Coordinates of C-alpha atoms in Angstrom, one line a residue:
T22 CA -13.9 -6.5 -16.0
G23 CA -14.0 -9.0 -13.1
T24 CA -16.1 -10.4 -10.3
S25 CA -15.6 -10.4 -6.6
R26 CA -15.2 -13.7 -4.8
Q27 CA -17.5 -12.5 -2.0
S28 CA -20.0 -9.7 -1.6
L29 CA -19.2 -6.7 0.5
P30 CA -21.5 -4.9 2.9
T31 CA -23.1 -1.8 1.3
P32 CA -21.4 0.8 3.6
N33 CA -18.0 -0.8 3.0
L34 CA -18.5 -0.9 -0.8
F35 CA -19.6 2.7 -0.9
S36 CA -16.6 3.8 1.1
R37 CA -14.3 2.0 -1.4
L38 CA -16.2 3.3 -4.4
S39 CA -16.3 6.9 -3.2
P40 CA -12.7 7.9 -4.1
L41 CA -13.2 6.5 -7.5
L42 CA -16.5 8.2 -8.1
L43 CA -15.0 11.6 -6.9
L44 CA -12.2 11.2 -9.4
R45 CA -14.7 10.4 -12.1
R46 CA -16.4 13.8 -11.5
I47 CA -13.3 15.7 -12.4
P48 CA -13.3 16.6 -16.1
S49 CA -10.7 14.7 -18.1
S50 CA -9.6 18.0 -19.7
Y51 CA -8.0 19.0 -16.4
F52 CA -5.8 15.9 -16.4
R53 CA -5.0 16.3 -20.1
T54 CA -3.8 19.9 -19.4
L55 CA -1.6 18.5 -16.6
H56 CA -0.2 15.8 -18.8
R57 CA 0.7 18.3 -21.5
I58 CA 2.6 20.5 -19.0
L59 CA 4.5 17.5 -17.5
I60 CA 5.4 16.0 -20.9
G61 CA 6.4 19.3 -22.4
T62 CA 8.6 20.2 -19.4
R63 CA 10.1 16.7 -18.7
H64 CA 13.6 18.2 -18.5
Q65 CA 12.7 20.5 -15.7
S66 CA 13.0 19.3 -12.1
D67 CA 10.3 21.7 -10.8
N68 CA 7.5 19.2 -11.5
K69 CA 8.6 16.5 -9.1
R70 CA 5.6 16.9 -6.9
A71 CA 3.1 16.6 -9.8
V72 CA 4.9 13.6 -11.2
R73 CA 4.8 11.9 -7.8
M74 CA 1.1 12.7 -7.6
I75 CA 0.4 11.0 -11.0
N76 CA 2.6 8.0 -10.0
E77 CA 0.8 7.6 -6.6
L78 CA -2.6 7.7 -8.5
S79 CA -1.4 5.1 -10.9
D80 CA -0.4 2.8 -8.0
F81 CA -3.8 3.3 -6.5
L82 CA -5.6 2.4 -9.7
V83 CA -3.3 -0.5 -10.7
A84 CA -3.7 -2.2 -7.3
R85 CA -7.5 -2.4 -8.0
L86 CA -7.0 -3.8 -11.5
D87 CA -4.5 -6.4 -10.3
V88 CA -2.6 -6.3 -13.6
E89 CA 0.9 -6.5 -12.3
T90 CA 2.4 -9.9 -11.6
K91 CA 3.7 -8.9 -8.1
G92 CA 0.1 -8.1 -7.1
H93 CA -1.7 -11.2 -8.3
H94 CA -1.7 -12.9 -4.9
Q95 CA -2.8 -9.9 -2.8
H96 CA -5.3 -10.7 -0.1
I97 CA -7.7 -7.8 -0.9
T98 CA -10.5 -8.7 -3.3
F99 CA -11.9 -5.9 -5.4
T100 CA -15.4 -5.9 -6.9
A101 CA -16.3 -5.8 -10.6
E102 CA -17.5 -2.2 -10.1
E103 CA -14.1 -1.1 -8.6
R104 CA -12.2 -2.7 -11.4
Q105 CA -14.4 -1.2 -14.1
L106 CA -14.1 2.3 -12.5
S107 CA -10.4 1.9 -12.1
A108 CA -9.9 1.0 -15.7
E109 CA -11.9 4.0 -16.8
L110 CA -10.0 6.3 -14.5
A111 CA -6.7 5.0 -15.6
A112 CA -7.5 6.2 -19.1
R113 CA -9.0 9.5 -17.9
C114 CA -6.5 10.5 -15.2
L115 CA -3.2 9.0 -16.3
P116 CA -1.2 10.0 -19.4
F117 CA -1.5 7.2 -21.9
V118 CA 2.2 7.4 -22.7
G119 CA 4.7 8.8 -20.2
W120 CA 8.4 8.7 -19.9
R121 CA 11.1 6.7 -18.2
K122 CA 13.9 8.1 -16.1
Q123 CA 16.5 7.3 -18.7
D124 CA 14.7 9.6 -21.1
V125 CA 15.2 12.7 -19.0
N126 CA 18.0 14.6 -17.4
E127 CA 20.1 13.2 -14.5
N128 CA 18.7 15.7 -12.0
L129 CA 15.6 13.6 -11.4
E130 CA 15.8 11.2 -8.5
V131 CA 15.3 7.4 -8.8
G132 CA 11.7 6.6 -9.3
E133 CA 10.9 9.9 -11.1
S134 CA 9.6 8.2 -14.2
L135 CA 6.2 9.4 -15.2
N136 CA 3.8 6.4 -15.0
C137 CA 1.3 6.0 -17.7
C138 CA -1.7 3.9 -18.6
F139 CA -0.1 1.9 -21.3
D140 CA 3.0 0.9 -19.2
R141 CA 1.1 0.2 -16.0
V142 CA -2.2 -1.2 -17.2
C143 CA -2.1 -2.4 -20.8
A144 CA 1.4 -3.8 -21.3
P145 CA 1.5 -6.0 -18.2
A146 CA -2.0 -7.6 -18.9
F147 CA -1.3 -8.1 -22.6
T148 CA 2.2 -9.5 -22.1
E149 CA 0.9 -12.0 -19.5
L150 CA -1.9 -13.2 -21.8
L151 CA 0.4 -13.6 -24.8
E152 CA 3.2 -15.3 -22.8
S153 CA 0.7 -17.8 -21.3
R154 CA 0.4 -19.2 -24.9
F155 CA -3.2 -19.9 -23.9
G156 CA -2.6 -22.8 -21.6
P157 CA -5.2 -25.1 -20.1
S158 CA -8.6 -23.5 -19.3
D159 CA -8.3 -23.1 -15.6
C160 CA -8.8 -20.5 -12.9
S161 CA -5.5 -18.8 -13.5
M162 CA -6.3 -18.3 -17.2
E163 CA -9.7 -16.9 -16.3
E164 CA -8.0 -14.2 -14.2
T165 CA -5.6 -13.6 -17.0
F166 CA -8.4 -13.0 -19.4
K167 CA -10.1 -10.6 -16.9
R168 CA -7.0 -8.5 -16.6
A169 CA -6.7 -8.3 -20.4
R170 CA -10.3 -7.3 -20.8
A171 CA -9.8 -4.6 -18.2
A172 CA -6.8 -3.3 -20.1
V173 CA -8.8 -3.3 -23.4
Y174 CA -11.6 -1.5 -21.7
A175 CA -9.2 1.2 -20.5
A176 CA -7.8 1.5 -24.0
C177 CA -11.4 1.9 -25.4
H178 CA -12.1 4.7 -23.0
Y179 CA -8.9 6.4 -23.8
V180 CA -9.8 6.6 -27.5
S181 CA -13.0 8.6 -26.5
V182 CA -11.0 11.3 -24.5
A183 CA -7.7 11.4 -26.5
E184 CA -6.6 14.7 -28.1
D185 CA -5.2 15.1 -31.6
N186 CA -1.8 16.3 -30.4
E187 CA -1.2 13.3 -28.2
N188 CA 1.5 10.7 -28.9
G189 CA 0.0 7.8 -30.9
I190 CA 2.7 5.2 -29.9
G191 CA 0.4 3.6 -27.3
I192 CA -2.5 3.2 -29.8
F193 CA -0.2 1.3 -32.1
G194 CA 0.9 -0.9 -29.2
I195 CA -2.8 -1.7 -28.5
L196 CA -3.5 -2.4 -32.1
A197 CA -0.7 -4.9 -32.3
F198 CA -2.2 -6.8 -29.4
V199 CA -5.7 -6.5 -30.7
L200 CA -4.9 -7.9 -34.1
K201 CA -3.1 -10.9 -32.5
V202 CA -6.0 -11.7 -30.3
I203 CA -8.6 -11.4 -33.1
S204 CA -6.6 -13.8 -35.3
I205 CA -6.6 -16.6 -32.6
E206 CA -9.0 -19.5 -33.1
P207 CA -11.4 -19.4 -30.1
T208 CA -10.6 -23.0 -29.1
D209 CA -7.5 -24.6 -27.6
N210 CA -6.0 -28.0 -28.4
Q211 CA -8.5 -29.8 -26.2
G212 CA -11.4 -28.2 -27.9
N213 CA -12.3 -25.9 -25.0
A214 CA -13.4 -22.4 -25.6
Y215 CA -11.9 -21.0 -22.4
D216 CA -15.5 -20.8 -21.1
G217 CA -16.1 -17.9 -23.5
H218 CA -13.4 -15.7 -22.1
L219 CA -11.5 -15.5 -25.4
I220 CA -14.6 -14.6 -27.3
Q221 CA -15.4 -11.9 -24.8
L222 CA -11.9 -10.5 -25.2
Q223 CA -12.1 -10.7 -29.0
T224 CA -15.4 -8.8 -28.8
G225 CA -13.7 -6.1 -26.7
C226 CA -10.8 -5.9 -29.3
I227 CA -13.3 -5.5 -32.1
D228 CA -15.0 -2.7 -30.1
F229 CA -11.6 -1.0 -29.8
I230 CA -11.0 -1.0 -33.5
T231 CA -14.6 0.3 -34.1
L232 CA -14.1 3.1 -31.7
C233 CA -10.8 4.1 -33.4
L234 CA -12.6 4.2 -36.8
I235 CA -15.5 6.3 -35.4
S236 CA -13.0 8.6 -33.6
C237 CA -11.1 9.1 -36.9
V238 CA -14.3 9.9 -38.8
Q239 CA -15.5 12.3 -36.2
R240 CA -12.1 14.1 -36.0
Q241 CA -12.0 14.4 -39.8
L242 CA -15.5 15.9 -39.9
Q243 CA -14.6 18.3 -37.1
C244 CA -11.4 19.4 -39.0
E245 CA -13.5 20.1 -42.1
Q246 CA -16.1 22.0 -40.2
D247 CA -13.3 24.1 -38.6
R248 CA -11.8 24.9 -42.0
E249 CA -15.2 25.9 -43.4
G250 CA -15.8 28.1 -40.4
G251 CA -12.4 29.7 -40.8
S252 CA -13.0 30.4 -44.4
R253 CA -16.3 32.1 -43.7
L254 CA -14.7 34.2 -41.0
S255 CA -11.9 35.2 -43.3
N256 CA -14.5 36.5 -45.9
G257 CA -16.3 38.7 -43.4
P258 CA -15.2 41.9 -41.6
L259 CA -12.7 41.4 -38.9
V260 CA -14.3 44.1 -36.8
Q261 CA -18.0 44.8 -36.6
E262 CA -19.5 48.1 -35.7
L263 CA -21.1 48.3 -32.3
S264 CA -24.3 49.6 -33.9
T265 CA -24.5 46.5 -36.0
L266 CA -24.1 44.3 -33.0
N267 CA -26.8 46.1 -31.2
E268 CA -29.2 45.7 -34.1
V269 CA -28.5 42.0 -34.1
K270 CA -29.2 41.8 -30.4
K271 CA -32.5 43.5 -30.8

């Protein structure tokens, strides 16, 4: 997802990776449960603290991905490891689709929108790349491609942890960008191939589509297995005698 312009001392690198690695150890199901509660109770003002926690976490991760225009000229340089972990955590820890303040009641204070992975990570990187119209192959375009690859990487990771009852609007937004990128000829007017950056991004886009297809097949198989299991249970006794259970255990 990116490279650092200078190497960091090992202790300093470890101290910067430690918070990311600790977040990675938390099961994604914990965050998914929190997201369901927040999105299901968006009209209640009792969840301000949890919303702010998610928003602060999104600021922490987005800063390391450098996907927002206002942060492109920051003086801190983040390593490739930090950017890769941050993209993965953005998909695991943030809701993929959130809400904006105008979508909820007027009791919430300014800034109480629920930040999400699509709005904070994917949309800015994709918009920047498409609006650049693939200008000259220079250093700025290289960074633009890196940000877009990080966003696609986050989207790929989200597919692997998404639940069936989640909003699919974000996925359609990713697919629209992916199809546009794949249809682009990997050369510009001068015949340069952007030093291979476009091909790498297109490879990531193909991986995203592949993951979506694999996920659909796996979910369909799981649904069929659940239905078969339910039919077998419905044909058997609802309550088993204790003596029968004891015999099975023996």
